[in-house]
Short mmCIF file of C-alpha atoms and ligand atoms in Angstrom, two decimals:
data_model
loop_
_atom_site.label_atom_id
_atom_site.label_comp_id
_atom_site.label_asym_id
_atom_site.label_seq_id
_atom_site.Cartn_x
_atom_site.Cartn_y
_atom_site.Cartn_z
CA MET O 1 -6.66 19.74 3.86
CA THR O 2 -9.41 22.36 3.80
CA ALA O 3 -13.03 21.55 3.02
CA ASP O 4 -12.69 23.40 -0.29
CA GLU O 5 -9.67 21.30 -1.27
CA LEU O 6 -11.49 18.12 -0.33
CA LEU O 7 -14.58 19.13 -2.30
CA ALA O 8 -12.45 20.00 -5.32
CA THR O 9 -10.75 16.58 -5.18
CA VAL O 10 -14.12 14.86 -4.92
CA GLU O 11 -15.31 16.80 -7.97
CA ASP O 12 -12.13 16.17 -10.01
CA ARG O 13 -12.00 12.48 -9.26
CA GLY O 14 -15.70 11.86 -9.77
CA VAL O 15 -16.22 10.64 -6.20
CA ARG O 16 -19.92 9.98 -5.57
CA LEU O 17 -19.90 8.78 -1.98
CA VAL O 18 -17.73 9.58 1.02
CA ARG O 19 -17.83 7.07 3.85
CA PHE O 20 -17.79 8.58 7.34
CA LEU O 21 -16.00 5.81 9.25
CA TRP O 22 -15.83 5.03 12.92
CA CYS O 23 -14.80 2.11 15.08
CA GLY O 24 -17.08 1.15 17.93
CA ASN O 25 -16.59 -0.41 21.33
CA ASP O 26 -16.95 -3.79 19.61
CA GLY O 27 -13.87 -3.10 17.46
CA THR O 28 -15.76 -3.34 14.17
CA VAL O 29 -15.53 -0.60 11.56
CA ARG O 30 -18.83 0.94 10.51
CA ALA O 31 -19.79 3.90 8.35
CA LYS O 32 -22.48 6.12 6.96
CA ALA O 33 -21.80 7.65 3.57
CA SER O 34 -22.57 11.09 2.23
CA ALA O 35 -23.35 11.65 -1.42
CA ARG O 36 -21.54 14.50 -3.17
CA HIS O 37 -24.74 16.48 -2.94
CA GLY O 38 -24.79 18.04 0.52
CA LEU O 39 -21.25 16.92 1.29
CA ALA O 40 -20.04 20.47 2.02
CA GLY O 41 -22.52 20.80 4.88
CA ARG O 42 -21.76 17.33 6.25
CA LEU O 43 -18.03 18.00 6.25
CA SER O 44 -18.56 20.79 8.75
CA SER O 45 -21.58 19.70 10.77
CA GLY O 46 -21.27 15.94 10.40
CA ILE O 47 -23.71 13.11 9.77
CA GLY O 48 -26.33 12.31 12.40
CA LEU O 49 -26.06 9.01 14.25
CA THR O 50 -28.11 7.46 17.02
CA VAL O 51 -26.34 7.53 20.39
CA ALA O 52 -27.20 3.82 20.65
CA MET O 53 -24.38 2.72 18.33
CA GLN O 54 -21.83 3.01 21.12
CA ALA O 55 -23.82 0.46 23.09
CA MET O 56 -23.97 -2.01 20.19
CA ASN O 57 -21.96 -5.20 20.47
CA ALA O 58 -20.37 -7.26 17.71
CA LEU O 59 -23.55 -9.33 17.37
CA ASP O 60 -25.62 -6.16 16.76
CA HIS O 61 -27.25 -6.65 20.15
CA LEU O 62 -27.92 -3.29 21.74
CA GLN O 63 -26.85 -3.20 25.37
CA PRO O 64 -28.70 -1.32 28.08
CA VAL O 65 -26.33 1.59 28.77
CA ALA O 66 -27.57 4.81 30.35
CA GLY O 67 -28.01 7.55 27.76
CA MET O 68 -27.40 5.21 24.80
CA GLY O 69 -30.89 4.07 23.91
CA PRO O 70 -33.31 4.99 21.14
CA VAL O 71 -33.48 8.68 22.07
CA GLY O 72 -30.64 11.03 21.21
CA GLU O 73 -28.17 11.88 18.48
CA VAL O 74 -24.49 12.46 18.00
CA ARG O 75 -22.75 13.83 14.94
CA LEU O 76 -20.03 11.98 13.06
CA VAL O 77 -17.73 14.91 12.34
CA PRO O 78 -14.87 14.18 9.96
CA ASP O 79 -11.21 14.99 10.37
CA LEU O 80 -10.52 16.34 6.90
CA GLU O 81 -6.84 15.38 7.06
CA THR O 82 -7.86 11.72 7.00
CA PHE O 83 -9.63 11.94 3.64
CA ARG O 84 -8.72 9.18 1.20
CA ILE O 85 -10.07 8.00 -2.11
CA LEU O 86 -10.71 4.28 -1.71
CA PRO O 87 -9.01 2.39 -4.54
CA TYR O 88 -11.11 -0.70 -3.88
CA ALA O 89 -14.56 0.91 -4.06
CA PRO O 90 -15.90 2.66 -7.17
CA HIS O 91 -16.18 6.46 -6.94
CA THR O 92 -15.86 6.30 -3.15
CA GLY O 93 -13.83 8.16 -0.56
CA ALA O 94 -13.54 7.91 3.22
CA VAL O 95 -12.87 10.07 6.26
CA LEU O 96 -12.36 9.15 9.90
CA THR O 97 -14.71 10.83 12.32
CA ASP O 98 -15.17 11.96 15.90
CA HIS O 99 -18.44 11.47 17.76
CA MET O 100 -19.56 14.99 18.68
CA ARG O 101 -22.48 16.15 20.80
CA LEU O 102 -24.98 18.50 19.24
CA ASP O 103 -23.26 21.42 21.01
CA GLY O 104 -20.07 20.64 19.08
CA THR O 105 -18.08 19.17 21.98
CA PRO O 106 -16.72 15.61 21.82
CA ALA O 107 -19.16 12.98 23.09
CA PRO O 108 -17.68 11.47 26.27
CA VAL O 109 -17.89 8.03 24.66
CA CYS O 110 -15.83 9.08 21.59
CA GLN O 111 -12.82 6.75 21.46
CA ARG O 112 -10.93 8.92 18.97
CA SER O 113 -11.32 11.91 21.29
CA PHE O 114 -10.03 9.75 24.15
CA LEU O 115 -6.83 9.09 22.20
CA LYS O 116 -6.52 12.82 21.46
CA ARG O 117 -6.82 13.51 25.21
CA MET O 118 -4.06 11.01 25.92
CA GLU O 119 -1.88 12.57 23.22
CA ARG O 120 -2.44 15.95 24.88
CA SER O 121 -1.28 14.54 28.24
CA LEU O 122 1.94 13.50 26.55
CA ALA O 123 2.23 16.82 24.71
CA GLU O 124 2.02 18.69 28.04
CA ARG O 125 5.27 16.90 28.87
CA GLY O 126 6.76 17.70 25.46
CA LEU O 127 6.31 14.09 24.34
CA SER O 128 4.53 12.18 21.59
CA LEU O 129 4.03 8.49 20.97
CA ARG O 130 4.71 7.00 17.56
CA ALA O 131 3.19 3.64 16.75
CA ALA O 132 2.88 1.05 14.02
CA PHE O 133 0.41 -1.82 13.83
CA GLU O 134 1.71 -5.05 12.34
CA ASN O 135 -1.28 -6.87 10.91
CA GLU O 136 -1.42 -10.63 10.56
CA PHE O 137 -4.43 -11.96 8.69
CA SER O 138 -5.77 -15.08 7.03
CA LEU O 139 -6.91 -15.45 3.45
CA ALA O 140 -9.62 -17.99 2.79
CA THR O 141 -12.30 -18.98 0.37
CA ALA O 142 -15.83 -19.52 1.63
CA LEU O 143 -16.97 -22.99 0.56
CA ASP O 144 -20.37 -24.32 1.60
CA GLY O 145 -20.40 -22.11 4.66
CA ALA O 146 -16.86 -23.10 5.72
CA TYR O 147 -13.73 -20.96 5.48
CA VAL O 148 -10.92 -22.81 3.72
CA PRO O 149 -7.37 -21.34 3.92
CA VAL O 150 -5.94 -20.43 0.49
CA ASP O 151 -2.82 -22.51 1.05
CA SER O 152 -1.20 -25.02 3.34
CA ALA O 153 2.33 -23.81 2.68
CA LEU O 154 5.21 -23.29 5.09
CA CYS O 155 6.17 -20.25 7.16
CA PHE O 156 7.80 -17.52 4.97
CA SER O 157 7.42 -19.94 2.09
CA THR O 158 7.79 -18.51 -1.38
CA ILE O 159 5.20 -21.03 -2.51
CA ALA O 160 2.72 -19.32 -0.19
CA MET O 161 3.85 -15.94 -1.57
CA THR O 162 3.26 -17.09 -5.10
CA ALA O 163 -0.18 -18.44 -4.20
CA VAL O 164 -1.40 -14.95 -3.28
CA GLN O 165 0.91 -12.68 -5.30
CA ASP O 166 -1.87 -11.04 -7.29
CA TYR O 167 -3.82 -10.26 -4.12
CA VAL O 168 -0.72 -8.84 -2.43
CA ASP O 169 0.15 -6.72 -5.45
CA GLU O 170 -3.35 -5.24 -5.45
CA LEU O 171 -3.17 -4.72 -1.69
CA ALA O 172 0.19 -2.93 -1.90
CA THR O 173 -1.10 -0.69 -4.70
CA ALA O 174 -4.31 0.11 -2.82
CA LEU O 175 -2.37 1.05 0.31
CA GLU O 176 0.09 3.21 -1.62
CA LEU O 177 -2.78 5.05 -3.29
CA GLN O 178 -4.02 5.87 0.21
CA ARG O 179 -0.60 7.25 1.21
CA ILE O 180 0.11 4.22 3.40
CA PRO O 181 3.24 2.63 1.96
CA LEU O 182 3.83 -1.03 2.62
CA GLU O 183 7.04 -1.73 4.57
CA GLN O 184 7.16 -5.53 4.51
CA TYR O 185 5.05 -8.47 3.45
CA TYR O 186 5.44 -12.19 4.00
CA ALA O 187 3.48 -15.38 4.31
CA GLU O 188 3.24 -16.24 8.01
CA LEU O 189 3.21 -19.60 9.75
CA GLY O 190 -0.48 -20.44 9.57
CA HIS O 191 -2.26 -21.81 6.53
CA GLY O 192 -3.41 -18.87 4.44
CA GLN O 193 -1.79 -16.51 6.93
CA GLN O 194 -0.15 -13.28 5.74
CA GLU O 195 1.55 -10.39 7.48
CA ILE O 196 2.10 -6.80 6.43
CA SER O 197 3.76 -3.90 8.15
CA THR O 198 3.22 -0.22 7.48
CA PRO O 199 5.22 2.81 8.70
CA HIS O 200 5.05 4.21 12.20
CA ALA O 201 3.26 7.50 12.71
CA PRO O 202 2.04 9.72 15.57
CA ALA O 203 -0.55 7.78 17.62
CA LEU O 204 -3.74 9.32 16.21
CA GLN O 205 -2.58 8.98 12.62
CA ALA O 206 -1.45 5.40 13.31
CA ALA O 207 -4.89 4.51 14.69
CA ASP O 208 -6.68 6.18 11.75
CA GLU O 209 -4.47 4.35 9.29
CA GLN O 210 -4.97 1.05 11.11
CA LEU O 211 -8.68 1.30 10.31
CA LEU O 212 -7.92 2.13 6.67
CA VAL O 213 -5.49 -0.79 6.48
CA ARG O 214 -8.02 -3.25 7.92
CA GLU O 215 -10.63 -2.01 5.47
CA THR O 216 -8.22 -2.42 2.58
CA ILE O 217 -7.06 -5.93 3.56
CA ARG O 218 -10.66 -7.12 3.63
CA ALA O 219 -11.98 -5.18 0.65
CA VAL O 220 -9.22 -6.22 -1.77
CA ALA O 221 -9.92 -9.83 -0.79
CA THR O 222 -13.64 -9.41 -1.37
CA ARG O 223 -12.96 -8.05 -4.87
CA ARG O 224 -11.02 -11.20 -5.65
CA GLY O 225 -13.66 -13.58 -4.31
CA LEU O 226 -11.67 -14.26 -1.12
CA VAL O 227 -12.36 -13.61 2.54
CA ALA O 228 -9.63 -11.91 4.57
CA SER O 229 -9.94 -12.30 8.31
CA LEU O 230 -8.05 -10.41 10.99
CA ALA O 231 -9.81 -12.43 13.70
CA PRO O 232 -7.35 -13.32 16.47
CA LYS O 233 -7.90 -17.07 16.15
CA PRO O 234 -9.55 -17.64 12.79
CA TRP O 235 -9.48 -21.45 13.12
CA PRO O 236 -9.14 -23.19 16.48
CA ASP O 237 -6.25 -25.36 15.27
CA ASN O 238 -4.35 -22.86 13.10
CA ALA O 239 -1.96 -20.04 14.04
CA GLY O 240 -3.42 -16.89 15.61
CA ASN O 241 -3.47 -13.45 14.03
CA GLY O 242 -1.67 -10.91 16.16
CA CYS O 243 -1.68 -7.20 15.54
CA HIS O 244 1.50 -6.29 17.37
CA VAL O 245 1.89 -2.64 18.27
CA HIS O 246 5.36 -1.18 17.92
CA PHE O 247 5.85 2.06 19.82
CA SER O 248 8.41 4.66 20.79
CA LEU O 249 8.30 7.98 22.63
CA TRP O 250 9.62 11.16 21.06
CA GLU O 251 10.58 14.61 22.20
CA GLY O 252 10.88 16.63 19.02
CA ARG O 253 13.33 14.72 16.87
CA SER O 254 14.84 12.65 19.64
CA ASN O 255 13.70 9.18 20.55
CA ARG O 256 13.32 9.18 24.33
CA PHE O 257 13.41 5.36 24.40
CA TYR O 258 16.99 5.52 23.10
CA ASP O 259 20.12 5.73 25.20
CA GLY O 260 23.30 5.07 23.22
CA ALA O 261 25.26 4.52 26.43
CA ARG O 262 23.34 1.39 27.40
CA GLU O 263 24.11 -1.99 26.02
CA ASP O 264 20.54 -2.61 24.89
CA ARG O 265 20.08 1.07 23.88
CA LEU O 266 16.90 1.28 25.98
CA SER O 267 16.77 4.42 28.14
CA ASN O 268 15.48 4.76 31.68
CA THR O 269 12.47 6.52 30.21
CA GLY O 270 11.84 3.47 28.04
CA ARG O 271 12.24 1.20 31.06
CA SER O 272 9.75 3.22 33.14
CA PHE O 273 7.27 3.30 30.29
CA ILE O 274 7.56 -0.50 29.97
CA ALA O 275 7.12 -0.84 33.73
CA GLY O 276 3.86 1.12 33.50
CA VAL O 277 2.65 -1.03 30.62
CA LEU O 278 3.48 -4.23 32.54
CA ASN O 279 1.84 -2.87 35.65
CA HIS O 280 -1.45 -2.26 33.83
CA LEU O 281 -1.17 -5.06 31.29
CA PRO O 282 -4.01 -7.31 32.56
CA GLY O 283 -6.52 -4.45 32.28
CA LEU O 284 -4.87 -3.08 29.15
CA CYS O 285 -5.42 -6.47 27.48
CA ALA O 286 -9.16 -5.76 27.66
CA LEU O 287 -8.48 -2.85 25.29
CA THR O 288 -5.75 -4.33 23.09
CA ALA O 289 -6.93 -7.97 22.84
CA PRO O 290 -10.56 -7.44 23.64
CA SER O 291 -12.71 -10.09 22.01
CA PHE O 292 -13.84 -13.53 23.12
CA ASN O 293 -11.72 -14.98 20.33
CA SER O 294 -8.60 -13.05 21.50
CA TYR O 295 -8.00 -15.47 24.36
CA HIS O 296 -7.82 -18.49 22.14
CA ARG O 297 -4.82 -16.75 20.58
CA ILE O 298 -3.01 -15.61 23.74
CA VAL O 299 -1.90 -18.98 25.04
CA PRO O 300 1.60 -20.07 26.05
CA GLN O 301 4.03 -21.11 23.33
CA PHE O 302 2.09 -19.58 20.43
CA TRP O 303 4.34 -16.49 20.27
CA ALA O 304 1.55 -14.21 21.44
CA GLY O 305 2.95 -13.37 24.91
CA ALA O 306 0.83 -15.17 27.50
CA PHE O 307 2.93 -14.50 30.62
CA ARG O 308 3.37 -11.01 32.02
CA CYS O 309 7.02 -10.12 31.39
CA TRP O 310 9.33 -8.26 29.02
CA GLY O 311 12.47 -9.33 27.22
CA HIS O 312 14.89 -8.52 24.43
CA ASP O 313 13.87 -10.05 21.11
CA ASN O 314 11.80 -12.48 23.15
CA ARG O 315 8.78 -13.46 21.07
CA GLU O 316 7.11 -15.18 24.01
CA ALA O 317 7.14 -11.94 26.02
CA PRO O 318 4.06 -9.73 25.62
CA VAL O 319 6.41 -6.73 25.78
CA ARG O 320 9.40 -7.24 23.51
CA VAL O 321 12.27 -4.81 23.15
CA ALA O 322 13.18 -5.03 19.49
CA SER O 323 16.91 -4.92 18.78
CA PRO O 324 17.83 -1.73 16.94
CA PHE O 325 19.32 -1.81 13.43
CA ALA O 326 22.99 -0.99 12.91
CA GLY O 327 23.44 2.53 11.61
CA ALA O 328 19.92 3.54 12.63
CA GLU O 329 20.05 2.78 16.34
CA GLU O 330 18.10 5.77 17.59
CA ALA O 331 15.53 5.73 14.80
CA SER O 332 14.84 2.02 15.23
CA THR O 333 14.73 1.70 19.02
CA ASN O 334 11.19 0.62 19.82
CA VAL O 335 9.11 -1.69 21.95
CA GLU O 336 6.52 -4.17 20.74
CA LEU O 337 3.30 -5.08 22.49
CA LYS O 338 2.40 -8.58 21.34
CA ALA O 339 -0.72 -8.95 23.49
CA ALA O 340 -2.73 -7.08 20.88
CA ASP O 341 -4.94 -8.05 17.95
CA ALA O 342 -7.09 -6.48 15.27
CA SER O 343 -10.37 -7.00 17.10
CA CYS O 344 -9.41 -3.94 19.15
CA ASN O 345 -10.55 -0.39 18.72
CA PRO O 346 -7.13 1.12 17.87
CA TYR O 347 -7.96 4.46 19.54
CA LEU O 348 -8.68 2.67 22.81
CA ALA O 349 -5.64 0.42 22.43
CA LEU O 350 -3.21 3.29 21.89
CA GLY O 351 -4.91 5.59 24.41
CA GLY O 352 -4.72 2.83 27.03
CA LEU O 353 -1.09 2.14 26.14
CA ILE O 354 -0.23 5.82 26.63
CA ALA O 355 -2.11 5.94 29.95
CA ALA O 356 -0.26 2.88 31.24
CA GLY O 357 3.18 4.00 30.04
CA LEU O 358 2.72 7.53 31.30
CA ASP O 359 1.80 6.16 34.71
CA GLY O 360 5.12 4.31 34.70
CA LEU O 361 6.94 7.54 33.82
CA GLU O 362 5.12 9.66 36.40
CA ARG O 363 5.75 7.18 39.18
CA GLY O 364 9.32 6.48 38.02
CA LEU O 365 8.56 2.76 37.99
CA GLU O 366 11.29 0.27 37.21
CA PRO O 367 10.49 -2.97 35.44
CA PRO O 368 11.49 -6.31 36.91
CA GLY O 369 14.46 -8.02 35.25
CA PRO O 370 14.00 -8.89 31.59
CA VAL O 371 13.10 -12.47 30.76
CA GLU O 372 15.36 -13.89 28.08
CA VAL O 373 13.83 -17.38 27.85
CA ASP O 374 10.39 -18.67 26.96
CA PRO O 375 8.58 -18.08 30.27
CA ALA O 376 6.56 -21.27 29.72
CA THR O 377 9.79 -23.24 30.20
CA LEU O 378 10.25 -21.90 33.74
CA SER O 379 8.71 -23.80 36.62
CA ASP O 380 5.73 -22.34 38.49
CA ASP O 381 8.07 -21.56 41.38
CA GLU O 382 10.60 -19.79 39.16
CA ARG O 383 7.85 -17.73 37.57
CA ALA O 384 6.39 -16.84 40.96
CA GLU O 385 9.85 -15.84 42.23
CA ARG O 386 10.39 -13.54 39.25
CA GLY O 387 6.91 -12.05 39.47
CA ILE O 388 5.82 -13.52 36.13
CA ASP O 389 2.11 -14.23 36.19
CA ARG O 390 -0.29 -15.45 33.55
CA LEU O 391 -2.12 -12.73 31.63
CA PRO O 392 -5.92 -13.00 31.57
CA ALA O 393 -6.87 -16.34 30.06
CA THR O 394 -10.36 -15.28 28.97
CA GLN O 395 -12.13 -12.15 27.78
CA ALA O 396 -14.05 -12.13 31.07
CA GLU O 397 -10.82 -12.12 33.10
CA ALA O 398 -9.42 -9.28 31.02
CA LEU O 399 -12.61 -7.23 31.47
CA ASP O 400 -12.52 -7.87 35.23
CA ALA O 401 -8.91 -6.65 35.26
CA LEU O 402 -9.93 -3.50 33.39
CA ALA O 403 -12.86 -2.94 35.76
CA ALA O 404 -10.37 -3.16 38.65
CA ASP O 405 -7.81 -0.79 37.09
CA GLY O 406 -8.61 2.64 38.51
CA LEU O 407 -6.06 4.44 36.36
CA LEU O 408 -7.34 3.05 33.05
CA LEU O 409 -10.98 3.56 34.06
CA GLY O 410 -10.24 7.11 35.15
CA THR O 411 -8.57 8.05 31.89
CA LEU O 412 -11.37 6.47 29.83
CA GLY O 413 -13.98 8.38 31.83
CA VAL O 414 -17.10 6.87 33.27
CA GLU O 415 -19.33 7.01 30.15
CA LEU O 416 -16.80 5.38 27.84
CA ALA O 417 -15.73 2.81 30.44
CA ASP O 418 -19.33 1.82 31.25
CA ALA O 419 -20.36 1.49 27.61
CA TYR O 420 -17.20 -0.42 26.76
CA LEU O 421 -17.54 -2.89 29.61
CA ALA O 422 -21.23 -3.45 28.88
CA VAL O 423 -20.59 -4.13 25.19
CA ARG O 424 -17.65 -6.45 25.70
CA ARG O 425 -19.20 -8.30 28.63
CA SER O 426 -22.28 -9.01 26.56
CA GLU O 427 -20.06 -10.57 23.90
CA TRP O 428 -18.52 -12.80 26.53
CA GLU O 429 -21.97 -13.95 27.63
CA ALA O 430 -23.08 -14.68 24.07
CA TYR O 431 -19.98 -16.60 22.98
CA ALA O 432 -19.40 -18.41 26.28
CA ALA O 433 -22.88 -19.89 25.86
CA GLY O 434 -22.21 -20.98 22.28
CA ASP O 435 -19.95 -23.50 20.56
CA GLN O 436 -16.76 -23.21 18.49
CA ALA O 437 -18.66 -22.82 15.20
CA PHE O 438 -20.67 -19.92 16.64
CA GLU O 439 -17.46 -18.28 17.85
CA GLN O 440 -15.84 -18.63 14.42
CA GLN O 441 -18.87 -17.25 12.59
CA GLY O 442 -18.96 -14.38 15.04
CA HIS O 443 -15.37 -13.33 14.46
CA PHE O 444 -14.06 -14.57 11.12
CA ALA O 445 -15.97 -12.21 8.87
CA LYS O 446 -16.36 -9.34 11.33
CA TYR O 447 -12.70 -8.51 11.96
N1 LIG A 501 1.08 -15.20 15.10
C1 LIG A 501 1.68 -14.81 16.35
C2 LIG A 501 0.66 -14.05 17.17
O1 LIG A 501 -0.39 -14.55 17.36
C3 LIG A 501 2.94 -13.98 16.15
C4 LIG A 501 4.05 -14.60 15.37
C5 LIG A 501 5.18 -13.59 15.28
O2 LIG A 501 5.98 -13.48 16.20
O3 LIG A 501 5.14 -12.80 14.31
O4 LIG A 501 0.90 -12.99 17.66
MG1 LIG A 502 4.24 -12.28 12.61
#
């Protein structure tokens, strides 16, 4: 879409404000909006933003990071292709943005530019990653300061479906109007818990759309007097919200994860990619499941993948090879990362995933044998023998693993890595010093 086309659409549709969206190191979505007046200029040169925002944590506490204090500006420069009219906000549109320096080059801390760099590394090898985020979320009403789930119905229950059918209809419509068709919807296990899936797309588009989907899930709820939360563990004693990432690697029109000659259809390329992901998984978790609350979700026997392993259709494995569908074997061969949730910055999550998988490809790594049982049912000795260890059990452990992962740090670059670690470590300090209620308030209505 050209700027002229965008401006014409804005005019035709009576759009008054266009939100310039970004996702920070804290995984929250923030924006500044441009009025129609002056929009043409802002589409090309961006909106000014303090450099400090990339050092802001999810409590709005600014962290001391070199070069990210009160002095200095970046520009939020939109990618015009991402323009959408927001069906849930009156006369409002949105674009996703890059953080650019004043000289027009990407700011080193720009997460979206990091993902573009990782996509370029794949493109140099003729490859591209396609991904889909599968969002689980909880619907609640806020009553006297407490969040009460909208139902207490059973998993996949039609009673639960009926309870929220008007919300889901509005959600599906709002997504469709943003060119993000809904694939599937159902009521999940937890009270008030829902799950939607949307189509897979090239990594950058998938990450952009993930932010639009999160915005839509929450905003449609707000319009109906509900609160939608994508927090990883919205209530301590209720099911967790995963945001599983399905991914596959393509060369032109062929799925490089697919090998029709193998029983499980997973190619050697797929196996090496998985081996890279497993190899870097502890540090990768700090990007894909990055909040304090994330580690109350990733615990054994909650189907979130707490032990480092992979398996076929194994929902206790953080890396699950999904069985392909008959008649569409190549198109449907994909791998799922379960150790992921919607408190992540999706650009960092997918960029880190590419870095890890590519490392597996480059080094020709082979994964250990697949695990086809719940790893929690193996004895400590059996797990040790098979090289199955526990993934980080806290945000702090995940951040330490990231800080020790030279490959991931190197691909992030020093500015982004430093800012990211400072922001997330400060969240750990804040929430580790607080109680359960403080943790819930700090996550429920922010993700
Ligand atoms: N709610 C689970 C999670 O935390 C996932 C359940 C499922 O397999 O869909 O990831
Ligand atoms: Mg699910």
